PDB file of C-alpha atoms in Angstrom:
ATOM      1  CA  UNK Q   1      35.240-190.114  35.784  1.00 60.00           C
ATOM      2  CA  UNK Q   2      32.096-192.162  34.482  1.00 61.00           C
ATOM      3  CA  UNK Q   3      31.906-189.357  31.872  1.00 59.00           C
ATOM      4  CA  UNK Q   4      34.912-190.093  30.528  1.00 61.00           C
ATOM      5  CA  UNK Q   5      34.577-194.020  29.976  1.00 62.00           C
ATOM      6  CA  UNK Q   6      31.462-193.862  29.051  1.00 79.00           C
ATOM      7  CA  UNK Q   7      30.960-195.243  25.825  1.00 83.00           C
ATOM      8  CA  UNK Q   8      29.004-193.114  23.360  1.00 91.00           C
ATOM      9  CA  UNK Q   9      31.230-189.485  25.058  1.00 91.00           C
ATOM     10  CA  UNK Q  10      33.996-191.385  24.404  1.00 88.00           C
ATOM     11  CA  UNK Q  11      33.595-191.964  20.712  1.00 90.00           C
ATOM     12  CA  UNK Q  12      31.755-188.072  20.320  1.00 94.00           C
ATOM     13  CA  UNK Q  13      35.104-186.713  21.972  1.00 93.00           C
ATOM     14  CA  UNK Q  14      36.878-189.077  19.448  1.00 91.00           C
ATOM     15  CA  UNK Q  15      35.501-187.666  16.768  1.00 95.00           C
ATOM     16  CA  UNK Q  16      35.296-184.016  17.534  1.00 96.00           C
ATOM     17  CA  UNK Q  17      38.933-184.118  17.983  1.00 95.00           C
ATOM     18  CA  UNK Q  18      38.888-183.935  14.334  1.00 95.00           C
ATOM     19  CA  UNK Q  19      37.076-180.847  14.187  1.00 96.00           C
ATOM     20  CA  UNK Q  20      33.476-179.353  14.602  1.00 97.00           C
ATOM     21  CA  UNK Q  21      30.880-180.968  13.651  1.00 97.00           C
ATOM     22  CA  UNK Q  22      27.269-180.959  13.155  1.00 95.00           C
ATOM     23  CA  UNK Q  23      24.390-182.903  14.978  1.00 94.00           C
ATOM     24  CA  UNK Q  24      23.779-184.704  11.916  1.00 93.00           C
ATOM     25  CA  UNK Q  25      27.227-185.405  11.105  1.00 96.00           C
ATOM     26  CA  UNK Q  26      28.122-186.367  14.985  1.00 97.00           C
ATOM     27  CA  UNK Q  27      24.791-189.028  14.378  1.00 96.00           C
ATOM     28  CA  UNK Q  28      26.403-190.513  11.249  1.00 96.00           C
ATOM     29  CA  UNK Q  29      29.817-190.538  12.522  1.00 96.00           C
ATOM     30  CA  UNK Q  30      29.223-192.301  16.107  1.00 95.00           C
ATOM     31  CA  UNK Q  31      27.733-195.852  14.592  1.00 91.00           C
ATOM     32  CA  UNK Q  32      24.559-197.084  16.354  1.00 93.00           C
ATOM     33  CA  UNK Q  33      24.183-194.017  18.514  1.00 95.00           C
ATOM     34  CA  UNK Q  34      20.297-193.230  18.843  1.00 95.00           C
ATOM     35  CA  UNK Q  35      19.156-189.117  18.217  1.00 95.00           C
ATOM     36  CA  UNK Q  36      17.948-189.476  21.995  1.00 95.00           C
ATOM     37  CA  UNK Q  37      21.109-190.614  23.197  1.00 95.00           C
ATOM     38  CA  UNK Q  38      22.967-188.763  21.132  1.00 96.00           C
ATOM     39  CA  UNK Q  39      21.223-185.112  22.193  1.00 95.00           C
ATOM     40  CA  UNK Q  40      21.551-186.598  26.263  1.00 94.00           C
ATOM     41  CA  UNK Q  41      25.661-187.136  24.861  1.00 95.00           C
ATOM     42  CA  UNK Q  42      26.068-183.457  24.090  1.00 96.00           C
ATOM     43  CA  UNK Q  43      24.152-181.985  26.674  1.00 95.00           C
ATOM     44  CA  UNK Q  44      26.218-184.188  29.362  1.00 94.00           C
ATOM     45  CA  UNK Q  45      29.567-183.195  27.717  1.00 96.00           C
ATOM     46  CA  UNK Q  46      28.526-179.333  26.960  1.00 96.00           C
ATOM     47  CA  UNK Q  47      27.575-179.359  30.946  1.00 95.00           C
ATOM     48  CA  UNK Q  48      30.874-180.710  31.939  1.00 95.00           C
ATOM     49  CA  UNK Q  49      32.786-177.840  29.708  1.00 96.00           C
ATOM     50  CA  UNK Q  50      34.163-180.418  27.303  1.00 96.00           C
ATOM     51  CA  UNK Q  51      32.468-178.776  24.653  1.00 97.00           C
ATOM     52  CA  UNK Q  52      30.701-175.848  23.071  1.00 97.00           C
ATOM     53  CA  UNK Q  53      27.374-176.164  21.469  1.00 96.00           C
ATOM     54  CA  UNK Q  54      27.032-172.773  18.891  1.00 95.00           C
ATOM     55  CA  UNK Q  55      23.693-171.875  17.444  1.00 93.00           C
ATOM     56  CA  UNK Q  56      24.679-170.121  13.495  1.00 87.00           C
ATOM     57  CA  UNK Q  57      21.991-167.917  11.946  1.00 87.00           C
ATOM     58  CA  UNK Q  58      20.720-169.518   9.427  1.00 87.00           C
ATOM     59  CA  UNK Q  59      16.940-171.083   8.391  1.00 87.00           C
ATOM     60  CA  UNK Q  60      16.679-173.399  10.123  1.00 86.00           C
ATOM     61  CA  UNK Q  61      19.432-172.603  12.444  1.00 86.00           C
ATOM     62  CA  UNK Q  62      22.440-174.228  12.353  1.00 88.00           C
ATOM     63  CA  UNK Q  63      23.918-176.038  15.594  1.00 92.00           C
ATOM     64  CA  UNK Q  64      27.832-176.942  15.634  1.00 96.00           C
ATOM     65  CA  UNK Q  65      29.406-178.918  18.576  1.00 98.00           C
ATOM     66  CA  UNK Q  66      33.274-178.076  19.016  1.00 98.00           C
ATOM     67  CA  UNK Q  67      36.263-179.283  21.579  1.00 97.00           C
ATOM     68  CA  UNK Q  68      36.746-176.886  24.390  1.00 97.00           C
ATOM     69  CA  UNK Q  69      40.550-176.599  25.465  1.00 96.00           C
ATOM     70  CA  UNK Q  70      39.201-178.839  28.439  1.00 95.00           C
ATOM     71  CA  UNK Q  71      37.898-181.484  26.233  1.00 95.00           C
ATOM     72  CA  UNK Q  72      40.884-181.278  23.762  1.00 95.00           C
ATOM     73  CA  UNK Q  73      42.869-182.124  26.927  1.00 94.00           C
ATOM     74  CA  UNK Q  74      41.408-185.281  27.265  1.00 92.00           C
ATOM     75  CA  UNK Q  75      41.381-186.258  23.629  1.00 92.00           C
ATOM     76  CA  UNK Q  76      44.798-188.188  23.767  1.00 91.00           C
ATOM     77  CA  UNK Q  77      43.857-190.469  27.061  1.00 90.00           C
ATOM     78  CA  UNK Q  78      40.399-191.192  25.435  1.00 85.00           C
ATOM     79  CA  UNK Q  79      42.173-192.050  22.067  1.00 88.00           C
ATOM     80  CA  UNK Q  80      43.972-194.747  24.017  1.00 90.00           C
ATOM     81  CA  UNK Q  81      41.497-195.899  26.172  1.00 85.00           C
ATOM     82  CA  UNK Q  82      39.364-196.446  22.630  1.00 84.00           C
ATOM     83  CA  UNK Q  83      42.455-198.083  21.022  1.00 90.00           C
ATOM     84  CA  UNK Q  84      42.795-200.349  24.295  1.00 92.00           C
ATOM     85  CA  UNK Q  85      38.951-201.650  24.228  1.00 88.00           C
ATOM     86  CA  UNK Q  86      39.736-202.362  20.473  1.00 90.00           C
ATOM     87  CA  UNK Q  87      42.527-203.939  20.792  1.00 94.00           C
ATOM     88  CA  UNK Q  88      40.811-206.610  24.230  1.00 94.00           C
ATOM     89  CA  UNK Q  89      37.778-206.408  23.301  1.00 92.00           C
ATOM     90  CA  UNK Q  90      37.716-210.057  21.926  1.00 95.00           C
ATOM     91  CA  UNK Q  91      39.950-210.979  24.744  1.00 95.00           C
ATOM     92  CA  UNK Q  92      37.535-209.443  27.184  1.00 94.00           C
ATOM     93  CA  UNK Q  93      34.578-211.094  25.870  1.00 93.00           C
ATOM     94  CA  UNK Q  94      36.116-214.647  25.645  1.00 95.00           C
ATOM     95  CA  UNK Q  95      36.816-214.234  29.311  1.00 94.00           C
ATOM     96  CA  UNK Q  96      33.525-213.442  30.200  1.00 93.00           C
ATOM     97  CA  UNK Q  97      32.574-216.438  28.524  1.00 93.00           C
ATOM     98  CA  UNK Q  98      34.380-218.379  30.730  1.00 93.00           C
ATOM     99  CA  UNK Q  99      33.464-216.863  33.550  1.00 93.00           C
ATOM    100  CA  UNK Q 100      29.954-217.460  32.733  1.00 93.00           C
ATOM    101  CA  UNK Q 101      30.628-221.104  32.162  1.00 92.00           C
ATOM    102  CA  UNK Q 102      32.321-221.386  35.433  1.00 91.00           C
ATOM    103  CA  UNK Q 103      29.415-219.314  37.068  1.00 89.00           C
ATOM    104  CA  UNK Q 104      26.155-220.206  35.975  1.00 88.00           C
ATOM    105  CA  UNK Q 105      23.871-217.506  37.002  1.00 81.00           C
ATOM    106  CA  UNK Q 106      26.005-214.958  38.084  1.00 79.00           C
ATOM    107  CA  UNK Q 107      24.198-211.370  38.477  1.00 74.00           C
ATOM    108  CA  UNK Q 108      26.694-209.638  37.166  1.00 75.00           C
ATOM    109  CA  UNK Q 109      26.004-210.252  33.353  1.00 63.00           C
TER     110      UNK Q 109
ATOM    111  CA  UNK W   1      34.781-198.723  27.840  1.00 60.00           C
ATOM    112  CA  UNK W   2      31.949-198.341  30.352  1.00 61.00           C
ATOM    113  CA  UNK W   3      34.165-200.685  32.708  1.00 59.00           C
ATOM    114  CA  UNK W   4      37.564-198.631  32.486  1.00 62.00           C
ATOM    115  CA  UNK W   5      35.204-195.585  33.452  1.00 63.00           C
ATOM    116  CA  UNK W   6      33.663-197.050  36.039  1.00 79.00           C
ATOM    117  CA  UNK W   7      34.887-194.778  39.002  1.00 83.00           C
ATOM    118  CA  UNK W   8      35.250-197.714  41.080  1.00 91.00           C
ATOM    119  CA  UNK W   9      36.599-200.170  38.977  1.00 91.00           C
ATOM    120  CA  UNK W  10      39.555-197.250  38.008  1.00 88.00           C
ATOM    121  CA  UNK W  11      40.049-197.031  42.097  1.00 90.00           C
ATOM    122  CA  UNK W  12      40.479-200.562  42.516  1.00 95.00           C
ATOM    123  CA  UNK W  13      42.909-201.225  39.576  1.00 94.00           C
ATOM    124  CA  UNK W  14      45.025-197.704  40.620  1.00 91.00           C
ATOM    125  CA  UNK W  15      45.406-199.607  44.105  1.00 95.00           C
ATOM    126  CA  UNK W  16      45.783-203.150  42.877  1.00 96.00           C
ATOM    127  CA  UNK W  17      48.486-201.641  40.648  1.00 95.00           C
ATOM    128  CA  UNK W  18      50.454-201.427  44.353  1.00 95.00           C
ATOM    129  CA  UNK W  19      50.398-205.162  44.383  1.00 96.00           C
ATOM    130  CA  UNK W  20      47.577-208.103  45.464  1.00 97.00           C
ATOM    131  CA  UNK W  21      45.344-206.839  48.257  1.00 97.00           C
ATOM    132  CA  UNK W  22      42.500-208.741  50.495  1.00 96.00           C
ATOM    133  CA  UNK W  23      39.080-207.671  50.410  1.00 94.00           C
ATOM    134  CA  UNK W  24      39.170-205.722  53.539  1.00 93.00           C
ATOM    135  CA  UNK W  25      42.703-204.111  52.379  1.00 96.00           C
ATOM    136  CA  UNK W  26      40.684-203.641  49.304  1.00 97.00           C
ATOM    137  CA  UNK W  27      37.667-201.962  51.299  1.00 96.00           C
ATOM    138  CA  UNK W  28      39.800-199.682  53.127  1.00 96.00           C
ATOM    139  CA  UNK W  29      42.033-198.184  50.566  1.00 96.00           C
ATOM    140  CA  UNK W  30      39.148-197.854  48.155  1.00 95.00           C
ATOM    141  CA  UNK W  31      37.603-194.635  50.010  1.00 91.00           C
ATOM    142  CA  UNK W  32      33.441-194.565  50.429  1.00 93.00           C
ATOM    143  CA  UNK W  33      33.165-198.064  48.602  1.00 95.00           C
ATOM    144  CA  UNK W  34      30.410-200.485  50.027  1.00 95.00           C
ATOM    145  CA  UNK W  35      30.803-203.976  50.729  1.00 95.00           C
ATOM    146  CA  UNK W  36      28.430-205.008  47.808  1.00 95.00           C
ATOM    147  CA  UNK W  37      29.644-202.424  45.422  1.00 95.00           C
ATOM    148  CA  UNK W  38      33.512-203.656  46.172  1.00 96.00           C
ATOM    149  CA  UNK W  39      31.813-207.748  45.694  1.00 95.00           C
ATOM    150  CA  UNK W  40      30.347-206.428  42.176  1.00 94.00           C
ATOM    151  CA  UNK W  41      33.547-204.536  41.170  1.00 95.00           C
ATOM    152  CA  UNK W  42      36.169-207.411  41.715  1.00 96.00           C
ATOM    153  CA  UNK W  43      33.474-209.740  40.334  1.00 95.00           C
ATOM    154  CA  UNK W  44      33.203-207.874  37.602  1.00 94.00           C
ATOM    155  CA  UNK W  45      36.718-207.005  36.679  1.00 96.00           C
ATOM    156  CA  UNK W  46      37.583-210.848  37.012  1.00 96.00           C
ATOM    157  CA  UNK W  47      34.558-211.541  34.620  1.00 95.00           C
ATOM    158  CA  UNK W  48      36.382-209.166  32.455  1.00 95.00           C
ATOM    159  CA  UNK W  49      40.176-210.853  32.790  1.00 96.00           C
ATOM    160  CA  UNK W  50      41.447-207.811  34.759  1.00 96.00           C
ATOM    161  CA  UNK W  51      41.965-209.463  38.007  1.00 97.00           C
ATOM    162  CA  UNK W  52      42.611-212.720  39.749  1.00 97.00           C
ATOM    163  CA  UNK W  53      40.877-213.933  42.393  1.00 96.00           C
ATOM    164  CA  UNK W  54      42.874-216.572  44.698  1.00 95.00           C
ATOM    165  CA  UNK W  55      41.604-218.629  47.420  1.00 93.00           C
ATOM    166  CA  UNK W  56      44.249-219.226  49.882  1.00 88.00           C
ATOM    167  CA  UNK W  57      43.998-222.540  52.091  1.00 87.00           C
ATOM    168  CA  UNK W  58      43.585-220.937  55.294  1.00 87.00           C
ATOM    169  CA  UNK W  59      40.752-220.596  58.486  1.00 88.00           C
ATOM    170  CA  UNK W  60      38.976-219.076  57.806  1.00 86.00           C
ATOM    171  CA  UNK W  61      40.145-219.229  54.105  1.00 86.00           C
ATOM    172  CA  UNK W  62      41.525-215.857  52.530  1.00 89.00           C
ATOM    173  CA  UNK W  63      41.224-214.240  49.335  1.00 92.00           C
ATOM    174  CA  UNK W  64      43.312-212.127  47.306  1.00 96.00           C
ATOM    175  CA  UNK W  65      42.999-210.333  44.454  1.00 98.00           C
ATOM    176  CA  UNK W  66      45.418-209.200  41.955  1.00 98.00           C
ATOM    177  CA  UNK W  67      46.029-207.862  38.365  1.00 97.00           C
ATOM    178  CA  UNK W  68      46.298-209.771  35.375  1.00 97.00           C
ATOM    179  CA  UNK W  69      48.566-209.251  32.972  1.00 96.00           C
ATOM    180  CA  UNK W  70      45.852-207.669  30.811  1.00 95.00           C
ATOM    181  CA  UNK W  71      44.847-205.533  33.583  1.00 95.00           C
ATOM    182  CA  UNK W  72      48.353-204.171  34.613  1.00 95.00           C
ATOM    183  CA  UNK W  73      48.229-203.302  31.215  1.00 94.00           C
ATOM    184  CA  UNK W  74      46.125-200.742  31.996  1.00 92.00           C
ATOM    185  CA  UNK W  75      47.000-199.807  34.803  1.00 92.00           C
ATOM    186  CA  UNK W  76      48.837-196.634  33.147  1.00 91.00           C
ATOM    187  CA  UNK W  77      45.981-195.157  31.411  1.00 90.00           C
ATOM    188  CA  UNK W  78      43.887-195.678  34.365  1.00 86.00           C
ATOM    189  CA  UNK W  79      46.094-193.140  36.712  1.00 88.00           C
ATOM    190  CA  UNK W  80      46.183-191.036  34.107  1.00 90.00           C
ATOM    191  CA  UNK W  81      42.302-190.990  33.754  1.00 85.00           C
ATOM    192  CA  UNK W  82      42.358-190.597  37.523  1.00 84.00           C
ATOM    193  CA  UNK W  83      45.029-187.905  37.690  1.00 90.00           C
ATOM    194  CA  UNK W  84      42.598-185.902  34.960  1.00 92.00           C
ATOM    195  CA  UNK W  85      39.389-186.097  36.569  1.00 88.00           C
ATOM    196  CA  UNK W  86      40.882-185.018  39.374  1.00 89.00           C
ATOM    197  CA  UNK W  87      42.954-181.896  38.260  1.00 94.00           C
ATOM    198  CA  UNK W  88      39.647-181.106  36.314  1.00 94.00           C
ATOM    199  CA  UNK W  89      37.454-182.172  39.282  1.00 92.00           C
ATOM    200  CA  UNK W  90      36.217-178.529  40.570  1.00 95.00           C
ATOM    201  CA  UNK W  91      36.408-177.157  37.009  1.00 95.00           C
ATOM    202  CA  UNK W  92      33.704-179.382  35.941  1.00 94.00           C
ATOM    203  CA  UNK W  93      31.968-178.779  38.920  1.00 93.00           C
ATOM    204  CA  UNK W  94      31.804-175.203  38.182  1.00 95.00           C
ATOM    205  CA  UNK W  95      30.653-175.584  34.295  1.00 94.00           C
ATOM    206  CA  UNK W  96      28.076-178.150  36.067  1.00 93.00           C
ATOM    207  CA  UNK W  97      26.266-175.506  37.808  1.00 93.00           C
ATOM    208  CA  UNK W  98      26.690-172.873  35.240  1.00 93.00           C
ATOM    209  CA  UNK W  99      24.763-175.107  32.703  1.00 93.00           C
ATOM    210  CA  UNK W 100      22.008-175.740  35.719  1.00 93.00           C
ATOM    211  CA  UNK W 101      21.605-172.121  36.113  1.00 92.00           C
ATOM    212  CA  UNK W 102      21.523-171.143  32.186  1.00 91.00           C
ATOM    213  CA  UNK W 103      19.355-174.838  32.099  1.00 89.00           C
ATOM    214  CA  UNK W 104      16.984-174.798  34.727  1.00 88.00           C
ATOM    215  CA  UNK W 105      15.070-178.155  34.978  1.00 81.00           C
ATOM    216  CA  UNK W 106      17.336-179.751  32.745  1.00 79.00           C
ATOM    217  CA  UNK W 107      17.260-183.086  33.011  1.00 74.00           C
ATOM    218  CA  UNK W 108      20.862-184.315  32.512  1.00 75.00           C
ATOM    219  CA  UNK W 109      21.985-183.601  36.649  1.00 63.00           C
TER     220      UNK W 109
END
């Protein structure tokens, strides 16, 4: 389950749902992703089945990153849960401003 | 996003979603949860404006937590997160240990 709300999957399931894509194209898609985190991204989600990583003959080699029918099943609840954090996201933070306020010091920043 | 993933925090907003709990209800519904992980995952999601937390005037005093309005909003993509991890549960588990034999030493476990 932490797969699935985690961030950075989220928004490389988001955009795969649109078709396959390539690293590079993934890296300019998903805004502020790292190559590192990125490459740990697909290898997590290609090791969970939720998508295919294909190799095309070519020099250099080509790589392409596509949905598996696993992943595509998941695209609609991860579309919401992106269009949810949008949608509180300023909410959310002004609460944990206030939260802060009331608790100075809290560990849970 | 990383907080509606959060196994735990999806566990305690499914059950929450039944109606306002004490922290020992809390503990005991929430299967395998420790005391400290269950004190950083209310504190958390009440940082966030997902629960309340409500000190009732009693000895020794009691506290219950429920959902906010923002977080019953939630509450419906949350099961349905839960429902899919856990249809998909031993599927992934399989691909998991296909891509750690085809992978070995990868280090993405």
């Amino acid at each position: 389950m932490d797969r699935i709300g985690d961030k950075w999957s989220v928004l490389v399931i988001v955009e795969l749902a649109s078709g396959p894509r390539r690293f590079r194209e993934l890296q300019r898609a998903v805004e502020g992703i790292s190559q590192r985190m990125l490459t740990l991204t697909v290898r997590r989600l290609e090791r969970d089945g939720l998508i295919t990583r294909t190799v095309l003959a070519a020099v250099p080699p080509q790589v392409t990153y596509d949905l598996t029918d696993r992943g595509a099943s998941l695209t609609h609840l991860v579309k919401q849960l992106a269009d949810w954090s949008l949608a509180h996201k300023d909410a959310i933070g002004d609460s944990r401003e206030d939260y802060d306020r009331a608790n100075p010091g809290n560990e849970i920043r």
